Every structure is written in C-alpha cells, then in structure tokens.
Amino acid sequence: MNREEIIGKINSFLVEEFEVDASKITPEAPLKETLEMDSLDFVDLVVVIESNFGIKVKGEDFVNIKTFQDFYDFIINRVI
C-alpha cells in the first residue's frame, strides 16, 4: 500500500465514521475541530485505525497530531 492509497483509505473511513463532508478533510485542516471529536469519538478513531491498519495506537500517540497531515504521517510511518 502506498502513501496515496493510505490517505484515501483514511479519508474514506473518516467520512463514514464521523459523517464529515469529504471537502473539509484537507492536509492543513485541524483534525479534532473538523471531526468535532469528543473523548468517545477518540476511542472510535483508535478502534478504526487498529482494525483498518493492524497497528496499535495509544492516547499519547495523538499528543502531537494537530492536522490531518500529522495524522496521515503518523499512520504512514507506522504502516510503511
């Protein structure tokens, strides 16, 4: 799976899981605000990441993730 395929897969599950308009998901957009995430949504996101990519994610992994680009980079670096 290459970078573009990973980003496409991420965007697909974010649109489906968080019912957000795909046009709002841009690399520079703030992740938490765009997805309107609360603590339960965060748990859902971790579960979706683990089931889609087979990687384990901890809460502290998200400390430096501010934008979608940060999120993409985090997953890509763990998968590739």
Coordinates of C-alpha atoms in Angstrom, one line a residue:
M1 CA 0.0 0.0 0.0
N2 CA 1.5 3.4 -1.0
R3 CA 1.1 6.8 0.6
E4 CA -1.8 7.9 -1.7
E5 CA -3.7 4.6 -1.0
I6 CA -3.3 5.0 2.7
I7 CA -4.5 8.6 2.7
G8 CA -7.5 7.6 0.5
K9 CA -8.4 4.8 3.0
I10 CA -8.1 7.2 5.9
N11 CA -10.3 9.8 4.3
S12 CA -12.9 7.1 3.4
F13 CA -13.2 5.8 7.0
L14 CA -13.2 9.3 8.4
V15 CA -16.1 10.4 6.1
E16 CA -18.0 7.2 7.0
E17 CA -17.3 7.1 10.7
F18 CA -17.6 10.8 11.5
E19 CA -20.1 11.8 8.9
V20 CA -18.0 14.7 7.8
D21 CA -18.0 16.3 4.4
A22 CA -15.0 15.0 2.4
S23 CA -14.3 18.5 1.2
K24 CA -13.5 19.6 4.8
I25 CA -10.7 17.0 5.0
T26 CA -7.6 18.8 3.8
P27 CA -4.0 18.2 5.0
E28 CA -3.8 21.6 6.8
A29 CA -7.3 21.3 8.5
P30 CA -7.3 20.8 12.3
L31 CA -8.2 17.1 12.9
K32 CA -10.2 17.4 16.2
E33 CA -12.1 20.5 15.2
T34 CA -13.0 19.3 11.7
L35 CA -14.2 16.0 13.0
E36 CA -15.9 17.6 16.1
M37 CA -14.3 14.9 18.2
D38 CA -15.1 14.2 21.9
S39 CA -13.5 11.6 24.1
L40 CA -15.8 8.8 22.8
D41 CA -15.0 9.7 19.2
F42 CA -11.3 9.5 20.0
V43 CA -11.9 5.9 21.2
D44 CA -13.8 5.1 18.0
L45 CA -11.0 6.6 15.9
V46 CA -8.4 4.4 17.7
V47 CA -10.5 1.3 17.0
V48 CA -11.0 2.2 13.4
I49 CA -7.2 2.7 12.9
E50 CA -6.4 -0.6 14.6
S51 CA -8.9 -2.5 12.5
N52 CA -8.0 -0.9 9.2
F53 CA -4.3 -0.9 9.5
G54 CA -3.4 -3.5 12.1
I55 CA -1.4 -1.1 14.3
K56 CA -1.7 -0.4 18.0
V57 CA -2.4 3.2 19.0
K58 CA -2.1 4.8 22.4
G59 CA -3.5 8.1 23.6
E60 CA -0.1 9.6 23.9
D61 CA 0.5 9.0 20.2
F62 CA -2.0 11.8 19.5
V63 CA -0.3 14.4 21.5
N64 CA 1.5 16.0 18.5
I65 CA -1.3 15.3 16.0
K66 CA -2.9 18.6 15.2
T67 CA -3.8 18.5 11.5
F68 CA -4.9 15.8 9.0
Q69 CA -1.3 15.9 7.6
D70 CA 0.1 15.0 11.0
F71 CA -2.5 12.2 11.2
Y72 CA -1.6 10.9 7.8
D73 CA 2.1 11.0 8.6
F74 CA 1.6 9.1 11.9
I75 CA -0.2 6.3 10.2
I76 CA 2.0 6.1 7.1
N77 CA 5.1 6.0 9.3
R78 CA 3.7 3.0 11.2
V79 CA 2.4 1.2 8.2
I80 CA 5.1 1.6 5.5

